[in-house]
CSV table of C-alpha atoms and ligand atoms in Angstrom, one decimal:
chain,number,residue,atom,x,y,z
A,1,UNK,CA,-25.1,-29.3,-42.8
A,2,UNK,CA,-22.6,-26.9,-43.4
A,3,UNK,CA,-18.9,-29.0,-44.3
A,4,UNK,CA,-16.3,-26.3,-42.5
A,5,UNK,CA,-14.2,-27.9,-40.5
A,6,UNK,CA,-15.1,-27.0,-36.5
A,7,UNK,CA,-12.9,-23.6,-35.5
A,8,UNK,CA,-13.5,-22.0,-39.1
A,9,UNK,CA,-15.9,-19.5,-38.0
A,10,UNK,CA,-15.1,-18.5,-33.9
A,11,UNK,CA,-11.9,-16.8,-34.6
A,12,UNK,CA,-13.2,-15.0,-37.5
A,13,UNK,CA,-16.4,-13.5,-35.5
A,14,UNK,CA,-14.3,-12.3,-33.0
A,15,UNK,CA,-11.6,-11.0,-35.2
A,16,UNK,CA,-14.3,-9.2,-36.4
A,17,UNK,CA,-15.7,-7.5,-33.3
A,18,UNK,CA,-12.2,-6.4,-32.1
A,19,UNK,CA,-11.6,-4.9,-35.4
A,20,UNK,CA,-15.1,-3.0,-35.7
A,21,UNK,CA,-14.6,-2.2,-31.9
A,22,UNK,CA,-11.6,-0.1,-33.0
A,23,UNK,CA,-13.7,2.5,-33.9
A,24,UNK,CA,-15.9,4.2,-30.9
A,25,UNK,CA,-16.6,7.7,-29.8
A,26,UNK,CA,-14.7,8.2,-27.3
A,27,UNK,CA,-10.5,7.9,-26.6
A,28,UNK,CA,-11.0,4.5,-24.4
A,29,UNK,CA,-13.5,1.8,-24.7
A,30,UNK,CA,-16.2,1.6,-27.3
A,31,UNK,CA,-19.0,3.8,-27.5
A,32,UNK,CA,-21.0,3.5,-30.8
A,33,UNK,CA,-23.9,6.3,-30.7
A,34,UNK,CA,-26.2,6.7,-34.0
A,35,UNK,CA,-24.8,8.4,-37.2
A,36,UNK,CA,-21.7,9.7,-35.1
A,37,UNK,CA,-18.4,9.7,-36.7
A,38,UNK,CA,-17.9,6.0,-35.3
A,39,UNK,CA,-20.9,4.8,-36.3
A,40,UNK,CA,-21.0,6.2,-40.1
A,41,UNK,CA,-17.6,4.1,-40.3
A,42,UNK,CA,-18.9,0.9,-38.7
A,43,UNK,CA,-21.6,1.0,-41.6
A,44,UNK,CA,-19.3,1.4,-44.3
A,45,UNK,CA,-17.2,-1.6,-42.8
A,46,UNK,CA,-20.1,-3.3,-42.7
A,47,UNK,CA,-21.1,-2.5,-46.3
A,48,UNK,CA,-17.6,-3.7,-47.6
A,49,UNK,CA,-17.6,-7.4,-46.0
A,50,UNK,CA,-21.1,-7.7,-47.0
A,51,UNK,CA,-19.8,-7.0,-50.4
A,52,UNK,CA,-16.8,-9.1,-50.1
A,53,UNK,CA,-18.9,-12.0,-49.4
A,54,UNK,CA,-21.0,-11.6,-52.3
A,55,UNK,CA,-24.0,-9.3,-51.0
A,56,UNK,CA,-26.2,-6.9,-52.7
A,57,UNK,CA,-25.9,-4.3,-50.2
A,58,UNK,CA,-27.6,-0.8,-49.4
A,59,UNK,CA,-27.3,1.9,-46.6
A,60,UNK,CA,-30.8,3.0,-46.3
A,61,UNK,CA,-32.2,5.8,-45.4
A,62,UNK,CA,-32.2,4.8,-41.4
A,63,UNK,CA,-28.4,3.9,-42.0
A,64,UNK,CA,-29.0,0.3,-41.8
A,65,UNK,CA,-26.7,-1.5,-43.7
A,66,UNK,CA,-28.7,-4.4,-45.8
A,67,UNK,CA,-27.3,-7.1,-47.3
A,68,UNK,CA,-29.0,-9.6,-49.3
A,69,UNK,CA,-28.0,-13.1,-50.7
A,70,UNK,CA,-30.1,-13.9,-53.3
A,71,UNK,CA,-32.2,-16.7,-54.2
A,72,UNK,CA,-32.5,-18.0,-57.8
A,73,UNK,CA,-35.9,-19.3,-56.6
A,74,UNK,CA,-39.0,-17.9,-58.8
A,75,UNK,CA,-41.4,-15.9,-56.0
A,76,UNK,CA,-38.5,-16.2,-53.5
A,77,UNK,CA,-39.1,-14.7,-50.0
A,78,UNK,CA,-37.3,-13.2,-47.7
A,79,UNK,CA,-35.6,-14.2,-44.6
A,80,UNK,CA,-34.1,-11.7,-41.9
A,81,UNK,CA,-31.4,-12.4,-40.0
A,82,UNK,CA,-29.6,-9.2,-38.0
A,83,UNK,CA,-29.2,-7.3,-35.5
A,84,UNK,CA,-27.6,-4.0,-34.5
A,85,UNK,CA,-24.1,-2.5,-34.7
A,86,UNK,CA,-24.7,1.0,-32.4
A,87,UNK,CA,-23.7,0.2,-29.1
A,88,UNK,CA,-24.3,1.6,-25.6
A,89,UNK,CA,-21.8,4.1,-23.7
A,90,UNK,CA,-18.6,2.2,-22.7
A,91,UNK,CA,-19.8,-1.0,-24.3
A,92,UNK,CA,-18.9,-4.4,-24.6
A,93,UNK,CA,-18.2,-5.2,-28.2
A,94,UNK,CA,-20.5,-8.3,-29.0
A,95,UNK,CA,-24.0,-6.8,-28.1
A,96,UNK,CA,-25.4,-6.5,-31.1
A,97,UNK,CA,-22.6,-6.9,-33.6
A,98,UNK,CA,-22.1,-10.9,-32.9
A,99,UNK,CA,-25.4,-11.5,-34.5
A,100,UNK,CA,-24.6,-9.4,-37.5
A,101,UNK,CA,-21.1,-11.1,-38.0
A,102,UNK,CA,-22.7,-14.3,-37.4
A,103,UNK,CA,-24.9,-13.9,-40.5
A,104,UNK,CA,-21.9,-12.6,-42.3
A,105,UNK,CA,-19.4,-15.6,-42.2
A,106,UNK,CA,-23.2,-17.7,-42.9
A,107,UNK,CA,-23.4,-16.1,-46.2
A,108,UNK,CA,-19.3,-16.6,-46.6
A,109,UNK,CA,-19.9,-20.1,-45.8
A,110,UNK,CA,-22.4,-20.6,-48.2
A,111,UNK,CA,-20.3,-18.9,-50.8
A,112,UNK,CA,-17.7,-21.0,-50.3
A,113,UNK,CA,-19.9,-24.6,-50.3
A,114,UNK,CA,-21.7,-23.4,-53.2
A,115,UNK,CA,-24.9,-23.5,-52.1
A,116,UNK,CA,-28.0,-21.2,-52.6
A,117,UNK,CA,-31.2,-21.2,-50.6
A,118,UNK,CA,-34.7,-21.4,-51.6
A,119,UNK,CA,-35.1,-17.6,-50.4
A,120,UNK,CA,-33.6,-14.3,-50.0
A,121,UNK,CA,-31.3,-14.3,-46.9
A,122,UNK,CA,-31.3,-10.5,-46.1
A,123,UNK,CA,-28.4,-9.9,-43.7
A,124,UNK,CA,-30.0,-6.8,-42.0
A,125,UNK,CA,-26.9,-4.5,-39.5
A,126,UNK,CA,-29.6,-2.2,-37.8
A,127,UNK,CA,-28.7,1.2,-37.4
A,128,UNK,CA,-29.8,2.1,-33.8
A,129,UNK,CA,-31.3,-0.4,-31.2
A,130,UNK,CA,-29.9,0.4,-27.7
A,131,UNK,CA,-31.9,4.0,-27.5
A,132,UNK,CA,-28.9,6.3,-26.4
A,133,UNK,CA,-28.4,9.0,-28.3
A,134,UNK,CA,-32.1,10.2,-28.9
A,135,UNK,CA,-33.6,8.1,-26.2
A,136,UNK,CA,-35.5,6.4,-29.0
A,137,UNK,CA,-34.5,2.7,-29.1
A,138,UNK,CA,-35.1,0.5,-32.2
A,139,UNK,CA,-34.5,3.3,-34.8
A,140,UNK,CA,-33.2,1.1,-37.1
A,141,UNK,CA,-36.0,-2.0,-36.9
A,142,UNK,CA,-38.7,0.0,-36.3
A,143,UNK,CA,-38.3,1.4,-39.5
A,144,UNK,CA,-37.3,-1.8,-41.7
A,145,UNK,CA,-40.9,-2.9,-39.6
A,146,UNK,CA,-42.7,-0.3,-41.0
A,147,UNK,CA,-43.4,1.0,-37.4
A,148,UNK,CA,-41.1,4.5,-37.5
A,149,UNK,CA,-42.6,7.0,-35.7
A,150,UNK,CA,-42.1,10.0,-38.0
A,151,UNK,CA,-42.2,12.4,-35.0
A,152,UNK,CA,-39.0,11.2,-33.6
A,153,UNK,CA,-37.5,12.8,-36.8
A,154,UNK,CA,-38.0,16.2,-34.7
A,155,UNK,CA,-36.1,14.8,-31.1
A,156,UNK,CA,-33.1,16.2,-30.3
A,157,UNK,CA,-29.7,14.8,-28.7
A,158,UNK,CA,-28.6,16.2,-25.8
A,159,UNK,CA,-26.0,18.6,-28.1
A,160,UNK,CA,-29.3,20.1,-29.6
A,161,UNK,CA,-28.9,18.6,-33.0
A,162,UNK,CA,-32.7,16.8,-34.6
A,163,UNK,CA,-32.7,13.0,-35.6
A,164,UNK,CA,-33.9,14.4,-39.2
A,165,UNK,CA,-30.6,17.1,-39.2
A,166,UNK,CA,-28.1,14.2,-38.2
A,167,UNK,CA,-30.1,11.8,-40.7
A,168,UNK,CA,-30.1,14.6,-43.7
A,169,UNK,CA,-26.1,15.4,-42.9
A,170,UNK,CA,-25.3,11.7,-43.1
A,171,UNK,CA,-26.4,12.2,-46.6
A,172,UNK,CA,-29.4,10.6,-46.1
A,173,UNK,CA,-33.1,11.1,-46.5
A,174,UNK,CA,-35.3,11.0,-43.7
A,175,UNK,CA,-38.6,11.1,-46.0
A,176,UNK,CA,-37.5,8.1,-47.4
A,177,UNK,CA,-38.0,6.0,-44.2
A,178,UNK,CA,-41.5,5.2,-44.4
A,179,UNK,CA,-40.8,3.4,-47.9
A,180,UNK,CA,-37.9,0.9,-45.6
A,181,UNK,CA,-41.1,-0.5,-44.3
A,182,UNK,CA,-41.1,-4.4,-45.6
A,183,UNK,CA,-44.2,-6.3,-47.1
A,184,UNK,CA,-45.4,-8.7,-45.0
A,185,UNK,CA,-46.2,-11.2,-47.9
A,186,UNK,CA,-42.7,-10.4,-48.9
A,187,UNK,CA,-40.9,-12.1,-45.6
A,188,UNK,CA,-40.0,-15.5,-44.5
A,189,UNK,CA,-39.2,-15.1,-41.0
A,190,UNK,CA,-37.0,-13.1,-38.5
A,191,UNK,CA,-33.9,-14.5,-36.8
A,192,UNK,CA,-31.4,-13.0,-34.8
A,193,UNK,CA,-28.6,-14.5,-32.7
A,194,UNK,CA,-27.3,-12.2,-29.7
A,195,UNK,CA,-25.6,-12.8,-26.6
A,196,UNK,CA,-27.5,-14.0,-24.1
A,197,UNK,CA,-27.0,-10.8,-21.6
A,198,UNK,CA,-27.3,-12.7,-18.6
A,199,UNK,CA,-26.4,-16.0,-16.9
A,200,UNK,CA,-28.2,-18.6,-17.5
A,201,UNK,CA,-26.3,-20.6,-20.1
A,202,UNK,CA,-22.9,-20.1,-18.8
A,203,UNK,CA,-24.4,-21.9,-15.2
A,204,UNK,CA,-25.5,-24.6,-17.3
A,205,UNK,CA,-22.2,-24.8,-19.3
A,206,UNK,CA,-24.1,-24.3,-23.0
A,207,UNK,CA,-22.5,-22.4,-25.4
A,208,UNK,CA,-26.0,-21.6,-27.0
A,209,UNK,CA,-30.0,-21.9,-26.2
A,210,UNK,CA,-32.9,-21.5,-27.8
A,211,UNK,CA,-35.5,-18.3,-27.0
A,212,UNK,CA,-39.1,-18.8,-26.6
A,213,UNK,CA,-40.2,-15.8,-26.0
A,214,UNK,CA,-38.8,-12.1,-25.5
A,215,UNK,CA,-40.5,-10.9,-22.0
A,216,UNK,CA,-43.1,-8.6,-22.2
A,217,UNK,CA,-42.7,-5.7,-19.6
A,218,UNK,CA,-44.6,-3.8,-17.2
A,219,UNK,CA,-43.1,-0.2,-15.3
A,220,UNK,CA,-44.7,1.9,-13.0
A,221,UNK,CA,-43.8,4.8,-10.7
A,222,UNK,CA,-45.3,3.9,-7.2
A,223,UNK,CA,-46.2,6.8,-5.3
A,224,UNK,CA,-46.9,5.7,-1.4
A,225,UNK,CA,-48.6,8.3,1.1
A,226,UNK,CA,-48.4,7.6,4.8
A,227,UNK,CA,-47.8,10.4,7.5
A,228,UNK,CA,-45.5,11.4,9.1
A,229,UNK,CA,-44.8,11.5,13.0
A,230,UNK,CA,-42.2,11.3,15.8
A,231,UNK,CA,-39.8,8.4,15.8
A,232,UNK,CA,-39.9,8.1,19.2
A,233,UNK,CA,-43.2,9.0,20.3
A,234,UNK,CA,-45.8,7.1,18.1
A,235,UNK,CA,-46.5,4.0,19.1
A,236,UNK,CA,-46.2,1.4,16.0
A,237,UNK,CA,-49.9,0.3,16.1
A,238,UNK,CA,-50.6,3.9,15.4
A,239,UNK,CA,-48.6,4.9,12.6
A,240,UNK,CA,-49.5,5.0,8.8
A,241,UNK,CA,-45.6,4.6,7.8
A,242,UNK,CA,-45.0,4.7,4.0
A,243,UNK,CA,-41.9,2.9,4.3
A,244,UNK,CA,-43.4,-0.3,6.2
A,245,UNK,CA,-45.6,0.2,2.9
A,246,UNK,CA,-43.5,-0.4,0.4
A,247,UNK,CA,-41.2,-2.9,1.9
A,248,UNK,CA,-44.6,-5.2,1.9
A,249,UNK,CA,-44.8,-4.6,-1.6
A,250,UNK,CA,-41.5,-5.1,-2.7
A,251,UNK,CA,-41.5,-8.6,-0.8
A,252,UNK,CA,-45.1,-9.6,-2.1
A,253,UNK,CA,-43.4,-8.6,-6.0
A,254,UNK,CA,-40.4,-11.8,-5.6
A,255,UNK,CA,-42.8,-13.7,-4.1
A,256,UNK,CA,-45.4,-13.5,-6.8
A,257,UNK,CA,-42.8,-13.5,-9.5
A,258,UNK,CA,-41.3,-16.7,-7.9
A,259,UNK,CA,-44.3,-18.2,-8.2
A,260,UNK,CA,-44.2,-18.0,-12.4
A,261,UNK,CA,-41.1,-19.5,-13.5
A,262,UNK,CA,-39.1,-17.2,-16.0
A,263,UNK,CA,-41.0,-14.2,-14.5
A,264,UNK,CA,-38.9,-11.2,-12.9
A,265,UNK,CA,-39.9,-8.1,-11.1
A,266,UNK,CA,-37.6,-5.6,-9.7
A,267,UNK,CA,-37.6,-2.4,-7.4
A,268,UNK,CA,-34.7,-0.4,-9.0
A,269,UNK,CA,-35.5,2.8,-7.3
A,270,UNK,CA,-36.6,3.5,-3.4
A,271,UNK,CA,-36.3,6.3,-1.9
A,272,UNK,CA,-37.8,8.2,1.2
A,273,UNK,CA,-38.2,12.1,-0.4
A,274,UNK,CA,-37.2,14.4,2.8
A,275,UNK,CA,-36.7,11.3,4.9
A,276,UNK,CA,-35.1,11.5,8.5
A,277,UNK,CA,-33.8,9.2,10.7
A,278,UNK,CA,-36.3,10.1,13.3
A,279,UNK,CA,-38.9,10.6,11.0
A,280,UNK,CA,-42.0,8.0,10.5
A,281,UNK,CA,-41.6,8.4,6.1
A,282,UNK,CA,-44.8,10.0,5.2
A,283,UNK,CA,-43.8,9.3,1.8
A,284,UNK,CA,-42.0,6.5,-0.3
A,285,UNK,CA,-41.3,6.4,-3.9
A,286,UNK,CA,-40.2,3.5,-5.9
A,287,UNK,CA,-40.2,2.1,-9.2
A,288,UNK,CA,-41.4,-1.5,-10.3
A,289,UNK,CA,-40.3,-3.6,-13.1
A,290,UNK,CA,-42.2,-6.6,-13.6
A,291,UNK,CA,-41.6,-8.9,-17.2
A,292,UNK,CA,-42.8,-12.3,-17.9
A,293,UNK,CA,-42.3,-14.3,-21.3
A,294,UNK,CA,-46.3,-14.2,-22.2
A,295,UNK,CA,-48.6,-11.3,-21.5
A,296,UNK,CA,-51.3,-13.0,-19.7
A,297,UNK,CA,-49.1,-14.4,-17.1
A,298,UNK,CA,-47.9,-10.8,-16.7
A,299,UNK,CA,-51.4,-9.3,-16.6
A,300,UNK,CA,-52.1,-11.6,-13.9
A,301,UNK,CA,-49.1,-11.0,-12.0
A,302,UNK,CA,-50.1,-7.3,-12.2
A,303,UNK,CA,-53.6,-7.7,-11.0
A,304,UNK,CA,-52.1,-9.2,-8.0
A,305,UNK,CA,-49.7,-6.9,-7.6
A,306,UNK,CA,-53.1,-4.4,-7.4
A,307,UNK,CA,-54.6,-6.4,-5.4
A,308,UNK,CA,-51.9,-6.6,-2.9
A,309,UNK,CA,-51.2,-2.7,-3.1
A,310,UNK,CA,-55.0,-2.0,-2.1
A,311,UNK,CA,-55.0,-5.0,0.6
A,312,UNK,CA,-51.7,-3.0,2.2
A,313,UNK,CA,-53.3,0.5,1.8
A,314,UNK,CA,-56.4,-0.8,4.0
A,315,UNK,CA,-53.8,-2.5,6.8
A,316,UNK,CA,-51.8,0.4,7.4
A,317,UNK,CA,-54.2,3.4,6.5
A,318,UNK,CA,-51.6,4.4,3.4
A,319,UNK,CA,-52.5,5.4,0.0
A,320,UNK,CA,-50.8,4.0,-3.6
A,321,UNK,CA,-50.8,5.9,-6.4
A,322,UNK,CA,-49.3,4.1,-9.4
A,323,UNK,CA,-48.3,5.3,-13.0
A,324,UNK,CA,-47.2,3.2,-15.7
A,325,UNK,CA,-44.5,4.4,-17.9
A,326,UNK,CA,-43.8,0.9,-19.9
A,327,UNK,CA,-45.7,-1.5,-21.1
A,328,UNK,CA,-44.7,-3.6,-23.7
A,329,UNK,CA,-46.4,-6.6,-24.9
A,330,UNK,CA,-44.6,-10.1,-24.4
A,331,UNK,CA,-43.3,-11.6,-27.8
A,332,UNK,CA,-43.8,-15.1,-28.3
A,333,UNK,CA,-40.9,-17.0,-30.8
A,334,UNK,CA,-42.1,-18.9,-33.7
A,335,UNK,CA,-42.9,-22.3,-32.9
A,336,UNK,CA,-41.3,-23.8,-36.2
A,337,UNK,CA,-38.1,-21.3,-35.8
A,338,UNK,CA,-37.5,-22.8,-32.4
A,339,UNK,CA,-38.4,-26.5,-33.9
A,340,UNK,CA,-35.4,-26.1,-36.5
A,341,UNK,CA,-33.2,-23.5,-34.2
A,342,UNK,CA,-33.7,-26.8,-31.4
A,343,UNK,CA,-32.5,-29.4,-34.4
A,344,UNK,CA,-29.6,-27.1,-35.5
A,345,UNK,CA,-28.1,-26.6,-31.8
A,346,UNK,CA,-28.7,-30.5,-31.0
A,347,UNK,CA,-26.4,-31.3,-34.6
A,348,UNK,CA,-23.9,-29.3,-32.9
A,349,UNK,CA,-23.6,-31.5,-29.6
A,350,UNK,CA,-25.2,-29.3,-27.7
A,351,UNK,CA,-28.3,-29.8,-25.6
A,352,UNK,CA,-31.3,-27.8,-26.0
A,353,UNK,CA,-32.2,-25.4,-23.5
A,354,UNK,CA,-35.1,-23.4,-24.0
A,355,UNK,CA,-35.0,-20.0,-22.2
A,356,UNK,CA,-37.0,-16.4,-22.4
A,357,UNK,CA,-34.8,-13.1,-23.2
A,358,UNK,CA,-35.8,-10.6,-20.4
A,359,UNK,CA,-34.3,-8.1,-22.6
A,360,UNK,CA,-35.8,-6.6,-25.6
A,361,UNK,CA,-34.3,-6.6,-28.7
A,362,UNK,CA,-34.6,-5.6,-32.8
A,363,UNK,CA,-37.0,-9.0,-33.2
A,364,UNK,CA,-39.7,-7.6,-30.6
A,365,UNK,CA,-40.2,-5.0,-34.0
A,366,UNK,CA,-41.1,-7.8,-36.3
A,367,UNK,CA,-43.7,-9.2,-34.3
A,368,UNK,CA,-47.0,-9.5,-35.8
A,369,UNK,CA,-45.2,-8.7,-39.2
A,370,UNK,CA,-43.3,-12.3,-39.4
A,371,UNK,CA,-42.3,-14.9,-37.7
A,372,UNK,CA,-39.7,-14.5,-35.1
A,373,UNK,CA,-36.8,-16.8,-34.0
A,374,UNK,CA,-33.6,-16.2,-31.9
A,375,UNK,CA,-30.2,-17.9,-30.7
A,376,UNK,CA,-28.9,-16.5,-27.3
A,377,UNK,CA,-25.2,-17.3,-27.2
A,378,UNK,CA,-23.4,-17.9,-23.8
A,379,UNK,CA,-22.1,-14.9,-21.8
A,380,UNK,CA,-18.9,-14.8,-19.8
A,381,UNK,CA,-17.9,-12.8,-16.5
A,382,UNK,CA,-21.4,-14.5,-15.0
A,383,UNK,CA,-23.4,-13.0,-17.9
A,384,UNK,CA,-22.7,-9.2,-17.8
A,385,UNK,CA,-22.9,-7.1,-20.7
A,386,UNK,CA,-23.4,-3.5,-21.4
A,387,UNK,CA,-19.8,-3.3,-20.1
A,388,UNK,CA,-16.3,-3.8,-21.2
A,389,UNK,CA,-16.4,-6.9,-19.1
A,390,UNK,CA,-18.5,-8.6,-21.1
A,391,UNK,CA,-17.3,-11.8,-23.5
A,392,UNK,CA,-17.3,-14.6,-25.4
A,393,UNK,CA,-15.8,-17.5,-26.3
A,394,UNK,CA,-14.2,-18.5,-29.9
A,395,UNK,CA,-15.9,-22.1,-29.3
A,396,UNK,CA,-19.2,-20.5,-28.9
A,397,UNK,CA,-19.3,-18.5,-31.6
A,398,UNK,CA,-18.1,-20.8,-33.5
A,399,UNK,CA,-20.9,-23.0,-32.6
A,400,UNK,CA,-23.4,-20.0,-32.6
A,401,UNK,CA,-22.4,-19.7,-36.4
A,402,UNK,CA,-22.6,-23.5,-37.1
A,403,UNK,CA,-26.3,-23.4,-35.3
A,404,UNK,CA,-27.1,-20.7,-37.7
A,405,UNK,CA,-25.6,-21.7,-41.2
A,406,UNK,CA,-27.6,-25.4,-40.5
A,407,UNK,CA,-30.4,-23.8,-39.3
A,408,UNK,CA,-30.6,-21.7,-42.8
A,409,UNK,CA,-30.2,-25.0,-44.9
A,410,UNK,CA,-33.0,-26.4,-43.0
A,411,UNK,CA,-35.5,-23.7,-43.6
A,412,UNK,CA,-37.9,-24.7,-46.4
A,413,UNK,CA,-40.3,-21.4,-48.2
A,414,UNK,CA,-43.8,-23.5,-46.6
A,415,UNK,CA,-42.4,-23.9,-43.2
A,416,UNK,CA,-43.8,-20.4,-42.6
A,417,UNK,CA,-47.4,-21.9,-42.6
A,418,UNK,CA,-46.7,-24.2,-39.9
B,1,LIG,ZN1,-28.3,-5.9,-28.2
């Protein structure tokens, strides 16, 4: 367990995130977008406390900054433990960068206790995770993960400029991105701590919880064909009305997620294309976003969901047509990761809470590479983030740090066989 005195680390974290939120993209709030201005400065921030708390550190070629404390253990592994410092537009500033300054004052803590592990703790700050500027999320991890898609390198952002132009004038090397890919016999484990991004803990009052799972998703365009006729002139028994349609289907989508706990769907877009007030809709279009913490539970919640759409098509002579634009495989935490994240959190006073992150995140890349773990850390303002609004607590990083450094001390090489 680590010895600092309760309150050592909370200030510092957030000390931290004000003073890297000071530099942003735009005039007012904080807007973080890959390789701008900004971001190149964040990095080199980064670079320097890594240093200053006795790091090896690198930029590499995806401008993640990579920090590693190093073992003295012969054959030492490595264990990950990051996340990303690029931000969304008009962000809050702890999205991201609390799990990269939580590692940080780690490694300072163990510098100043004097203690080493039995493996290499690389402190990862990923380059580019929220997607923005190329509309290519997980830049960053997907190319530590070895799972860079090299055609990207050719996207443009919406001022015209190609990922491999911005990479190359950052003084990078683009061609050098395959070669970030790690070894698998090389890692440990994954771990990342993040806000929670939602409200779960803060209704429970818990400053931290432990995640099981990071939701696998599922979105389609629905396309719904009825026809149209006179509002006032066709009786209801003889109308094929698209919008009757879908509000079936969005009801029959809560009630069948509410019927897997953890498991959320959503209709995020409806519309009526060409509607009128006295118009039967001929047409409806909505989108469906359905996630679950393990992939068969979302499979079967998606066959329903089929079921249901074909059941509704025969009632009220309408047609579905359905396209699927997402889908992402559920990611299932580490078992062992969650056994000594679950001892760590109890140490601190706190109970154990198990939850699933609906959001995805820089781990879901080193799934099937490593073992994956992750902290969710209590959200204020009910939860919200991807905002200014959103917040933390001194306390709570404080004790999201604490969780951390003793979770770290606990970790032995063979646990990754478990
Ligand atoms: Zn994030």
């Amino acid at each position: 367990m680590t010895t600092a005195p309760e309150g050592t680390f909370g200030p510092r974290i957030l000390a931290l995130a004000d003073h890297l939120a000071e530099y942003s993209d735009s005039a007012h709030g904080l807007t973080c977008l890959y390789l701008t201005l900004a971001h190149r400065t964040v990095a080199a921030e980064l670079r320097r406390l890594m240093q200053a708390a006795g790091m090896e550190v690198t930029i590499d070629a995806a401008a993640n900054v990579a920090g590693r404390w190093r073992s003295d253990a012969p054959g030492a592994k490595a264990l990950i433990v990051g996340s990303h410092y690029d931000t969304v537009r008009d962000a809050g500033k702890y999205d991201g960068r609390l799990g990269i300054l939580a590692a940080l004052v780690a490694v300072e803590a163990l510098r100043d206790e004097g203690r080493r592990l039995p493996f290499h703790l690389d402190v990862i700050a990923f380059s580019e995770e929220e997607g923005v500027r190329f509309s290519a999320p997980y830049i960053g991890s997907s190319a530590m993960a070895g799972r860079f898609d090299a055609r990207l390198l050719a996207r443009r952002d919406a001022a015209g400029f190609a990922l491999a132009d911005v990479i190359r004038e950052s003084g990078l090397d683009p061609a050098a991105i395959p070669a970030l890919a790690r070894r698998r016999d090389d890692l440990l484990g994954y771990l990342e701590v993040h806000i929670e991004q939602g409200p779960v803990l803060l209704a429970e009052d818990l400053s931290v919880g432990i995640v099981t799972a990071i939701a696998g998703a599922v979105r389609r365009k629905v396309t719904i064909a009825g026809e149209a006729g006179h509002a006032g002139t066709v009786p209801l028994a003889l109308r094929h009305d698209a919008g009757l349609a879908a509000a079936e289907l969005i009801l029959f989508v809560e009630r069948r997620c509410q019927a897997s706990p953890g498991m959320v769907g959503t209709v995020g877009q409806l519309g009526v294309p060409n509607g009128a007030m006295n118009v039967i809709p001929a047409r409806c279009e909505l989108s469906l976003d359905v996630r679950a913490g393990d992939s068969a539970t979302l499979d079967a919640a998606m066959t329903d969901i089929d079921a249901e759409m074909a059941r509704i098509a025969q009632a009220r002579g309408v047609s579905f047509e359905s396209e699927e634009v997402v889908c992402t495989p559920a990611v299932a935490c580490a078992p062992w990761l969650q056994q000594r994240l679950a001892a760590a959190v109890e140490g601190a006073g706190v109970t154990p809470r198990y939850l699933m992150s609906g959001a995805g995140h820089d781990a879901v890349m080193f799934d099937g590479l490593t073992a994956v773990g992750m902290l969710f850390v209590r959200c204020g303002n009910g939860g919200v983030s991807h905002s200014p609004r959103e917040t933390i607590t001194a306390e709570d990083a404080d004790i999201a740090a604490r969780v951390l450094i003793n979770t770290l001390l606990n970790i032995r090489p063979d646990h990754a066989h478990e």
